[in-house]
Coordinates of C-alpha atoms in Angstrom, one line a residue:
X1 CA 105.4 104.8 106.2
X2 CA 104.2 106.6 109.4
X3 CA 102.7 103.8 111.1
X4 CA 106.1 101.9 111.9
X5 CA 106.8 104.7 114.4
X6 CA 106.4 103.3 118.0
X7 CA 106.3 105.4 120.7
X8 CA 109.2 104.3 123.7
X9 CA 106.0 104.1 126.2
X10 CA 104.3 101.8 123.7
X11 CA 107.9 99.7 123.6
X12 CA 108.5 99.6 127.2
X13 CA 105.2 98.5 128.0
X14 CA 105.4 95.8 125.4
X15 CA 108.9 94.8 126.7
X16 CA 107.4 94.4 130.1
X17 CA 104.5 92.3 129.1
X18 CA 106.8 89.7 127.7
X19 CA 108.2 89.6 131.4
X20 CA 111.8 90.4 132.5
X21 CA 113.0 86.8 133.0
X22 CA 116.0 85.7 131.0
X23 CA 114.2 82.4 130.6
X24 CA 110.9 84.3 129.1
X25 CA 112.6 86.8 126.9
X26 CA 112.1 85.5 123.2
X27 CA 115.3 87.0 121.0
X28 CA 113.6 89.9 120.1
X29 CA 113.0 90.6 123.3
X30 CA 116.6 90.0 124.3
X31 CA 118.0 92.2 121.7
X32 CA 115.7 94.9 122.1
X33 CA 116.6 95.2 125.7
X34 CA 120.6 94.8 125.4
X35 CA 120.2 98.1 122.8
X36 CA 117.4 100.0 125.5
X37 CA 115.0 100.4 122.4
X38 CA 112.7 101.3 125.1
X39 CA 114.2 104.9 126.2
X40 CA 115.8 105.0 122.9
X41 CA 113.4 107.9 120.7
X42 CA 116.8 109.1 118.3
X43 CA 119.7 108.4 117.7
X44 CA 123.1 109.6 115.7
X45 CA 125.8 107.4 114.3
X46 CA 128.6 109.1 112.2
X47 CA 131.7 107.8 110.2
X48 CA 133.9 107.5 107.4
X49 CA 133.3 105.0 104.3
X50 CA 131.9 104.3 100.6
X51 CA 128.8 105.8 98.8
X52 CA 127.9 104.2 95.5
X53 CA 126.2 105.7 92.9
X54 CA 122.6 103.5 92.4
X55 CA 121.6 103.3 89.1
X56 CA 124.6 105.1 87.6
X57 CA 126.4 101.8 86.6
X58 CA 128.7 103.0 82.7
X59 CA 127.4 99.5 81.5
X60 CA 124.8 97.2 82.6
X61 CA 126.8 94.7 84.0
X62 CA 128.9 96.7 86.2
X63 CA 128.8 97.9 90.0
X64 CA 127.1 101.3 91.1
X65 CA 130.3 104.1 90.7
X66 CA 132.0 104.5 93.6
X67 CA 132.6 107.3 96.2
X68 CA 135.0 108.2 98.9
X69 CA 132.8 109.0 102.3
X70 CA 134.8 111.3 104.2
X71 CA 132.2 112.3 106.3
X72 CA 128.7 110.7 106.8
X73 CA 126.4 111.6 109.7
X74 CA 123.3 110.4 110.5
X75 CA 120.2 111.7 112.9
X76 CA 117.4 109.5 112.8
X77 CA 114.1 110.2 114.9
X78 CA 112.0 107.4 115.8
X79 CA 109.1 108.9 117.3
X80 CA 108.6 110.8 113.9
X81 CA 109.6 108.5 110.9
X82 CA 112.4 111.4 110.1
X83 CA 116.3 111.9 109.5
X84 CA 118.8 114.1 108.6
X85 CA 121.7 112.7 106.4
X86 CA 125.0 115.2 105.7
X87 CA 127.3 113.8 103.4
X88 CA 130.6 114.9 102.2
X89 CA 131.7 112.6 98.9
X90 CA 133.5 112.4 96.3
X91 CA 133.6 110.8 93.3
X92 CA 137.1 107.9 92.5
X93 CA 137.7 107.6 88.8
X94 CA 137.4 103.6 87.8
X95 CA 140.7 102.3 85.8
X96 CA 141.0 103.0 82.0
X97 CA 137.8 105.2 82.6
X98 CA 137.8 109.3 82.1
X99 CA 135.6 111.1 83.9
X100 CA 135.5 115.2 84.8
X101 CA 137.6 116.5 87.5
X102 CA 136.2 115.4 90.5
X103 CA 134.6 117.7 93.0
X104 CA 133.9 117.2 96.8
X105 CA 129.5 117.2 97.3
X106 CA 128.2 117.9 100.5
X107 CA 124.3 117.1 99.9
X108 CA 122.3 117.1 103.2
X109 CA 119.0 114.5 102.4
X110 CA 116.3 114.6 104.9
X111 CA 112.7 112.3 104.7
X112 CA 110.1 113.2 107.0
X113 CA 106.8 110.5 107.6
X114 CA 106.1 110.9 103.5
X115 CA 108.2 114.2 102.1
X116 CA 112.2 113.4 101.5
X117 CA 114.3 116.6 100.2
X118 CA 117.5 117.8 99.5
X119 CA 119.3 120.5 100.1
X120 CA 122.6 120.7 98.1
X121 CA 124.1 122.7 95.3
X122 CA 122.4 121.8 92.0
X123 CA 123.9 120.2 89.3
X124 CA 125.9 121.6 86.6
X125 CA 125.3 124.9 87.9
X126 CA 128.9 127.6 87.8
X127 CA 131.1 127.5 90.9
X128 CA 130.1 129.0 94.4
X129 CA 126.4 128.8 93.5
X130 CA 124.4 128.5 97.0
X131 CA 122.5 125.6 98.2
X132 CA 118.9 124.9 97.0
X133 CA 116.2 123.0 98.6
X134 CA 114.7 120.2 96.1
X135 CA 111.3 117.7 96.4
X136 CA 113.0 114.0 96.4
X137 CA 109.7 112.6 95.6
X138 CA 111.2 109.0 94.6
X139 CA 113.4 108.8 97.4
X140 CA 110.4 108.9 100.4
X141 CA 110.7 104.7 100.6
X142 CA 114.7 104.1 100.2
X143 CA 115.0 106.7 103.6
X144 CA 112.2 105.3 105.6
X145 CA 113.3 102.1 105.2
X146 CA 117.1 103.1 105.7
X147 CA 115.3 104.1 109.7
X148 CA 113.7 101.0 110.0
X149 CA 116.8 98.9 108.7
X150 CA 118.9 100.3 111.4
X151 CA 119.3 97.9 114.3
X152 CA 117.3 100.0 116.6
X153 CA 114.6 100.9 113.8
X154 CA 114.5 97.4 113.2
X155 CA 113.6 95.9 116.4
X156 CA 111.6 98.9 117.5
X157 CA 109.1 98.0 114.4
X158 CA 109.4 94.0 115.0
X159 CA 107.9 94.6 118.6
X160 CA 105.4 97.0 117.3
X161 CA 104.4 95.3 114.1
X162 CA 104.3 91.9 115.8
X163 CA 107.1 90.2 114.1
X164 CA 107.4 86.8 113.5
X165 CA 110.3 84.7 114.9
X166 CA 112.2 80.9 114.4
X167 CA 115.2 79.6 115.0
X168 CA 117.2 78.8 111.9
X169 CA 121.0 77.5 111.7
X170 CA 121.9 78.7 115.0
X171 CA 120.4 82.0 114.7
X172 CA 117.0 84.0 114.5
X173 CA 114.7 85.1 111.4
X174 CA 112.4 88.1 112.5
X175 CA 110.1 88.9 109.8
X176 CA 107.0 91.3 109.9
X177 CA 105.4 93.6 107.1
X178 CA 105.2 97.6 107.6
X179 CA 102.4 99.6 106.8
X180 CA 100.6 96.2 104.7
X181 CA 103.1 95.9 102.0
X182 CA 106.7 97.0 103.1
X183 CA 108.4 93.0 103.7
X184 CA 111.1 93.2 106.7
X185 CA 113.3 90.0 107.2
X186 CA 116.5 90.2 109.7
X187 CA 118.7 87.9 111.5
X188 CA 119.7 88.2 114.9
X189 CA 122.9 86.0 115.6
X190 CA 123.8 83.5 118.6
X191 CA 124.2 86.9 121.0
X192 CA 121.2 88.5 120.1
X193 CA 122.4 91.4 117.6
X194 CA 120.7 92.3 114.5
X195 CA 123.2 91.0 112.0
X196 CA 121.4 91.3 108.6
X197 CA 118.2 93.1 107.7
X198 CA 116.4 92.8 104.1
X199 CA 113.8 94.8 103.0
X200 CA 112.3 95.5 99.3
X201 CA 111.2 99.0 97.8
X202 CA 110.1 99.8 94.5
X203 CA 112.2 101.1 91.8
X204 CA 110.3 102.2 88.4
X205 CA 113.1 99.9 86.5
X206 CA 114.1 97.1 88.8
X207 CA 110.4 96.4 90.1
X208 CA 110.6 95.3 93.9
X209 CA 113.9 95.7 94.8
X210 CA 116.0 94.2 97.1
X211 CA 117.9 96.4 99.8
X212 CA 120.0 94.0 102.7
X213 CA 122.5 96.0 105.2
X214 CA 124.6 93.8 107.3
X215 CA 126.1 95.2 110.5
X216 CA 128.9 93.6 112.5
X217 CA 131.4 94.4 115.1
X218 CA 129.3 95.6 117.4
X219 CA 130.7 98.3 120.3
X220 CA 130.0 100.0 122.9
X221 CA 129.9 103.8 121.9
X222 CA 130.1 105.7 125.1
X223 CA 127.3 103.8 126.7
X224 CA 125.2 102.7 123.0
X225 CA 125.6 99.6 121.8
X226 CA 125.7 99.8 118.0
X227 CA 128.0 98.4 114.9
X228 CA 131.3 99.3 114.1
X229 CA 130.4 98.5 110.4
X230 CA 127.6 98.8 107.7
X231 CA 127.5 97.2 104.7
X232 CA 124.3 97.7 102.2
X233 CA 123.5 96.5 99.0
X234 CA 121.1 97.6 96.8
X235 CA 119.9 96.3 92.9
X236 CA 122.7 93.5 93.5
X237 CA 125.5 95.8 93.9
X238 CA 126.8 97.7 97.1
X239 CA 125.0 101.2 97.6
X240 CA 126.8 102.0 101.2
X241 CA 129.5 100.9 103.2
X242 CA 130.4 102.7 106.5
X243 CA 133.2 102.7 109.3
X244 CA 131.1 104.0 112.5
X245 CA 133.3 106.3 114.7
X246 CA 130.6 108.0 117.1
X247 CA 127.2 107.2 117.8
X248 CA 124.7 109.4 120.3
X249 CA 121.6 108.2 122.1
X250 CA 118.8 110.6 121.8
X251 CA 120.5 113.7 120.4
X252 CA 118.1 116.4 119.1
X253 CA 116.4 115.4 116.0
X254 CA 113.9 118.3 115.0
X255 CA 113.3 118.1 111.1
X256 CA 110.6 120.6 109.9
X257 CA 109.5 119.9 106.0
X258 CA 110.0 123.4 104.0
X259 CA 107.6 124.7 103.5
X260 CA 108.5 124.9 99.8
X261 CA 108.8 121.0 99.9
X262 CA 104.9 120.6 101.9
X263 CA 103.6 122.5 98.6
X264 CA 105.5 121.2 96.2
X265 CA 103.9 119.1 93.0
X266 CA 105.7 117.4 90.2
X267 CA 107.0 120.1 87.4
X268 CA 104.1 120.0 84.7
X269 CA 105.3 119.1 81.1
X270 CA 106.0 122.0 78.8
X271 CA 105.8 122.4 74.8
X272 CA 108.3 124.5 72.7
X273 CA 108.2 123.6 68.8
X274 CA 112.0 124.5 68.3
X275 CA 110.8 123.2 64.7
X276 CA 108.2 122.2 62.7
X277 CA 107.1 119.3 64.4
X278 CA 109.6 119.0 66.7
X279 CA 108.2 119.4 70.4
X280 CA 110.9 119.8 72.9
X281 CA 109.3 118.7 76.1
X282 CA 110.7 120.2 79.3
X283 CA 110.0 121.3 82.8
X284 CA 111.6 120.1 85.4
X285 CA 115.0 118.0 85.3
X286 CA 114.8 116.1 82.5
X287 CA 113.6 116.7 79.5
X288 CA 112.1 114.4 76.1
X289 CA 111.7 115.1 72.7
X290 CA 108.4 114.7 70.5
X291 CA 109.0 113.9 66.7
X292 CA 106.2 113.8 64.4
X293 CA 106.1 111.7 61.4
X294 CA 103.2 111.2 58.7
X295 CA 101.4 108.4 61.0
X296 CA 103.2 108.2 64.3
X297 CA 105.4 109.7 66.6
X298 CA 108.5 109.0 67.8
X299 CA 110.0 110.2 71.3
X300 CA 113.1 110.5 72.6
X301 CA 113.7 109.6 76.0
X302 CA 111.6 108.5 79.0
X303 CA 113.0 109.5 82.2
X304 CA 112.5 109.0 85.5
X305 CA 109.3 107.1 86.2
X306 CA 106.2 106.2 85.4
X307 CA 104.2 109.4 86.4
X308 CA 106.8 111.8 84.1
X309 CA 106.1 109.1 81.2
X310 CA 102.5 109.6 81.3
X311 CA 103.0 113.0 81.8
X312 CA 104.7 113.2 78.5
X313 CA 102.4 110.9 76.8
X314 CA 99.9 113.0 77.2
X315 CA 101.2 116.3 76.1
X316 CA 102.3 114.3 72.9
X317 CA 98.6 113.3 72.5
X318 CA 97.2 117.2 72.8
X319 CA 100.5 118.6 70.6
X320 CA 100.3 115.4 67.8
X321 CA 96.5 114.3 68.2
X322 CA 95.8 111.1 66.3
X323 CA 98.7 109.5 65.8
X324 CA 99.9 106.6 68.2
X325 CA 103.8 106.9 69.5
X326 CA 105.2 104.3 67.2
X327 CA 109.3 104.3 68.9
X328 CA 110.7 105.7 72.0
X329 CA 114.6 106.1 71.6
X330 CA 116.3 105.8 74.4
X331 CA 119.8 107.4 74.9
X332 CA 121.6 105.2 77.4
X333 CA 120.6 102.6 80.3
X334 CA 121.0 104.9 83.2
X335 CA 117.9 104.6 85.7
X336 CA 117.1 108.9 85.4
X337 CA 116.9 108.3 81.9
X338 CA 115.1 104.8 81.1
X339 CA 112.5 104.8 84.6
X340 CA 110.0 105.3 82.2
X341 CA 110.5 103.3 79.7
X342 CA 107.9 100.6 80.6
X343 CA 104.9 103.1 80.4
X344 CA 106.0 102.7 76.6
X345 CA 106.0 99.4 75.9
X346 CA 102.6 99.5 77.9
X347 CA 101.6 102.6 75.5
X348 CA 102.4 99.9 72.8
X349 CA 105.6 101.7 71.2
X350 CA 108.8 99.8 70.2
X351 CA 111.6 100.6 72.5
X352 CA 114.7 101.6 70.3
X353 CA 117.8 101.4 72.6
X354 CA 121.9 100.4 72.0
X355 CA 122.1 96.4 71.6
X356 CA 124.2 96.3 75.0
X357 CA 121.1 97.6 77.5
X358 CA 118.8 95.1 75.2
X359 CA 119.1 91.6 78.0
X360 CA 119.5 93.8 80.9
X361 CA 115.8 95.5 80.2
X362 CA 114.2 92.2 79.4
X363 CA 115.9 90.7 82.7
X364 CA 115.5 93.7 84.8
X365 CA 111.8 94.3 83.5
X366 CA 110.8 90.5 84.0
X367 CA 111.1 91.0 88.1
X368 CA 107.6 91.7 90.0
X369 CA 105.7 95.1 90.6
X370 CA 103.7 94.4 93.4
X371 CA 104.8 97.2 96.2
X372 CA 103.5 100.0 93.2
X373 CA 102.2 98.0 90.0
X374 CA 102.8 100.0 86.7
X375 CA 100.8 99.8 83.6
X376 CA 102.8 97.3 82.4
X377 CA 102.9 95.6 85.3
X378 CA 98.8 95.1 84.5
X379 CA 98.8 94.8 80.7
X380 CA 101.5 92.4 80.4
X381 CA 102.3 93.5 77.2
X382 CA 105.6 91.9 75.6
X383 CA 108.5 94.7 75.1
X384 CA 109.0 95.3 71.5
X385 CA 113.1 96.3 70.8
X386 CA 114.7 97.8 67.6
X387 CA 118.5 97.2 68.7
X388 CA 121.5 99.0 67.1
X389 CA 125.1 99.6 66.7
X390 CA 127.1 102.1 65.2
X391 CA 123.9 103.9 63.7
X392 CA 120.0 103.4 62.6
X393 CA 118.1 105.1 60.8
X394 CA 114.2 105.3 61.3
X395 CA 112.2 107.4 57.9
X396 CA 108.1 108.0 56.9
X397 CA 109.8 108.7 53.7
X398 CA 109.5 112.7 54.1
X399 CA 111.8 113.4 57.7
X400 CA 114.9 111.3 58.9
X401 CA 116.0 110.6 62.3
X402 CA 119.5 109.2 62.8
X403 CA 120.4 107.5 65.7
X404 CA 123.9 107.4 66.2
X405 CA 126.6 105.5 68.8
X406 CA 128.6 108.1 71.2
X407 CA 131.7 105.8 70.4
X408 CA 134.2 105.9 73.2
X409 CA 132.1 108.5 75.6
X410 CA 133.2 106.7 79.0
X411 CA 130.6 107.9 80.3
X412 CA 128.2 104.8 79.6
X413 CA 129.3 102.1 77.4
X414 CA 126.3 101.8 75.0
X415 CA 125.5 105.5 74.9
X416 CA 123.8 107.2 72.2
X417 CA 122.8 110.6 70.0
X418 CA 120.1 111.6 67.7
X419 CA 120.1 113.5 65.1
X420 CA 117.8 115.5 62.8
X421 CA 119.9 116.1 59.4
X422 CA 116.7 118.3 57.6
X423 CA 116.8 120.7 61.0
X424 CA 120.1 120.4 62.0
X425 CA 119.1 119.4 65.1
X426 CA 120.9 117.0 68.2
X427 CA 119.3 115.4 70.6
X428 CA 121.4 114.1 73.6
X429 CA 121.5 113.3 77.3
X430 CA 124.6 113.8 79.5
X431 CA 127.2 113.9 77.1
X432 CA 126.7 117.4 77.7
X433 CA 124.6 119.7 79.7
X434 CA 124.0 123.5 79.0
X435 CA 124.7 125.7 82.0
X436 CA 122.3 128.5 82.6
X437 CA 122.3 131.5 80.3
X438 CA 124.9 134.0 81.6
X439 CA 127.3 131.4 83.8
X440 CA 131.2 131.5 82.9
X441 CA 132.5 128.4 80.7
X442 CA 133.6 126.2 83.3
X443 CA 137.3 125.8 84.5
X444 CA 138.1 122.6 83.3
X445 CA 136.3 121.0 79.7
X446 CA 134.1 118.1 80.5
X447 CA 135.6 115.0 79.0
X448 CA 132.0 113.5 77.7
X449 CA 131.3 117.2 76.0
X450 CA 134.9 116.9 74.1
X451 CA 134.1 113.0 73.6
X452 CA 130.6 114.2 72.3
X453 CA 132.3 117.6 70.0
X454 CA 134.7 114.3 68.7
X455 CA 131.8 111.9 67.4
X456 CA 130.1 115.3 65.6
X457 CA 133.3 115.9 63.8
X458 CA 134.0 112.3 62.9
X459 CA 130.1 111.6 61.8
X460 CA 130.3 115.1 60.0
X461 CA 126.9 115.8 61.6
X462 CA 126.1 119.5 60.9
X463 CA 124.6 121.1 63.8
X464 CA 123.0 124.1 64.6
X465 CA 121.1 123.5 67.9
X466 CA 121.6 121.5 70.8
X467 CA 118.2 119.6 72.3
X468 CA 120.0 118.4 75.4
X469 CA 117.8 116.2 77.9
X470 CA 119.3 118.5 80.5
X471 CA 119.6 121.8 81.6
X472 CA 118.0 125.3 80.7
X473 CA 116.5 125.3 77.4
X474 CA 118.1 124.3 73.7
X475 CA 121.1 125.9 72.8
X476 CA 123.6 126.8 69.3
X477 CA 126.5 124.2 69.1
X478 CA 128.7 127.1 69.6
X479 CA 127.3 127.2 73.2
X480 CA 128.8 123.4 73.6
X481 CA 132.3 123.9 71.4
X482 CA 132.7 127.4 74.6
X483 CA 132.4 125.0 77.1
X484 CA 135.0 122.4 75.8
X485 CA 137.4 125.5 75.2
X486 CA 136.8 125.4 71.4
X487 CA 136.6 128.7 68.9
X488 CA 135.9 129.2 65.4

């Protein structure tokens, strides 16, 4: 998304071509000028607000989790496609919901042209643990266009990707694509400010995905004319909302990709058998399982996105040649954990999944691919569901795999376990996550890891090792009944 960058030459010349007469100014032209686009190359806007979660929703029909924003600062560079976001957040507990002890997060993200990183302590690591640099390689299109959103970014790209504009109800549509297939539409109300600006990204779930930010209340910030307040909604729901309290014009913006980051290439997929053919597929963040049966295969979870998916499907074919990956189980509706998904029903696989994320995936999955079309996307293949309850039960006749309801985990609504009863073996995603070998037991017991201990008990599953989708490597369940403060 390099190519929206516009250097503040370029934009003054093209200002002064459309001649400096009130009467010839179009409202582009207007607008551009009453914000100085043209000797505008950065700028820094900083307040207090809302972050919500995207993609984190406890149930399909609900809003993105909420955050306090105590402190959000922003320093975007123009001239270079880059910024620097530095967050401080933390997480408010919804009503009749339990969630861990909240903890403040002070991520930093950063994009640059076609790299975006973090740097920010990781999760579920032990207390005082130092901040690492991470790849974002998903999140390159939601920060570029988060620049060219921005009321400046916005008009800077209009006048260099030669926008279209018409009066409509009293106002102005601007509209212009970015880079051949990013689709910008704003408003510009009776004075000339950008009021509204949409744009659509890609998400590996959603398809192309709306993202709208509304600004209003505009001020005058020691000399920079800029909006009080930001609202932006994301996937239907509101991602960001932000109380502006200081804005700069040109402040230093110097972001340098790590060096790490420049080099960095998406974790390869590796194979332990923790049994007999049971391949517990890791590397990176999140993790799958590979089950063979006598014909087929079934896996557990598809996270992330398309790329990871066919990863996976790929080390399943080497481990388990010959036989076709008859289910994918899939723990719980979160995006991290079902962005793959759809390379599945491609692959020709029936998608077994908690009744309750059933409509959403058929509704959610129905939407267009066009900014980055999938497999499915191509093949058109009709999504095949196995829906349950309490519990299923899939058999060859010779191993059983149990898939069970987390009942009352408030951590998603239609959340789920597997189980292997023969190999004593659970399978589950972020009910609880193993810290790394060594690190204390943490201060305060996770509620979802009690919740989880509570269904084991109750469903009298005997386990002796822990395949969680997360974290460093499979553990015993003594490891999990430590960490919720339990002891033989």
């Amino acid at each position: 998304m390099k190519k929206a960058a516009v250097g503040s030459l370029a934009v003054a010349t093209m200002l002064a071509a459309a001649g400096c007469s009130k009467k010839q100014q179009d409202p582009v032209q207007a607008a551009a000028q009453a914000l100085d686009i043209a000797n505008t190359q950065s700028i820094e806007y900083a307040g207090a607000g809302s972050w919500y979660q995207f993609g984190q929703a406890p149930a399909p029909s609900l809003a993105w989790p909420q955050y306090e924003l105590s402190q959000y600062v922003a320093d975007v560079n123009f001239e270079t496609s880059s910024a620097q976001v530095q967050i401080a957040r933390k997480q408010l507990v919804e009503p009749n919901r339990v969630r861990p002890v909240a903890v403040e997060q002070k991520p930093q993200q950063f994009v640059s042209g076609d790299v975006a990183w973090n740097l920010a302590v990781p999760n579920n690591t032990a207390p005082g643990t130092a901040p690492t640099v991470s790849p974002q390689f998903a999140a390159v299109e939601e920060r570029q266009a988060e620049i060219w959103a921005t009321p400046h970014g916005f008009l800077k790209a209009a006048i260099a990707n030669h926008a279209i504009a018409k009066a409509i109800d009293g106002a102005t549509e601007v509209s212009f694509t970015l880079d051949g297939k990013y689709h910008y539409v704003g408003i510009l109300n009776a004075k000339n400010e950008v009021e509204r600006v949409q744009t659509w990204i890609d998400n590996p779930i959603l398809g192309d995905t709306l993202v709208e930010t509304r600004y209003s209340a505009y001020n005058d910030f020691d000399g920079v004319k800029f909006p009080s307040h930001i609202e932006r909604t994301q996937g239907s729901h509101k991602v960001f909302e932000l109380d502006v309290k200081q804005v700069k014009r040109n402040p230093g913006v110097d972001i340098a990709v790590p060096l790490e980051v420049a080099q960095a290439k998406a974790a390869p997929v590796v194979d332990t058998e923790i049994a007999k053919g049971v391949h517990y597929l890791t590397g990176g963040s999140h993790h799958s399982v590979a089950i063979e049966q006598k014909d087929h295969v079934v896996v557990v979870e598809a996270p992330l996105d398309e790329a990871r998916s066919l990863a996976v499907i790929a080390k399943v074919k080497e481990v388990i040649p010959n036989k076709p990956i008859k289910y994918l189980i899939n723990t719980h509706q979160h995006f991290d954990h079902s962005g793959g998904l759809r390379s599945y029903v491609d692959e020709g696989s029936t998608i077994v999944t908690h009744e309750g994320n059933v409509e959403f995936y058929k509704t959610a999955w129905a939407a267009p691919h066009s900014i980055h079309p999938d497999r499915l996307s191509e093949s058109k293949k009709t999504a095949s569901f196995e829906p349950f309850t309490a519990k299923h039960v899939l058999s060859d006749g010779a191993r059983t795999i149990e898939v069970h309801e987390i009942a009352g985990n408030t951590h998603n609504d239609a959340f789920a376990l597997v189980y292997l009863p023969a190999e004593k073996i659970l399978i589950e995603a972020d009910a609880y996550t193993p810290l790394p070998a060594g690190s204390p037991a943490p201060a305060n017991a996770n509620p979802y890891s009690v919740n989880l201990y509570e269904n084991l008990q109750k469903l009298s599953l005997d386990v002796e090792q822990i395949a969680a989708l997360h974290g460093p490597g499979a553990v015993a369940l003594n490891d999990l009944k430590l960490a919720i403060g339990k002891s033989d």
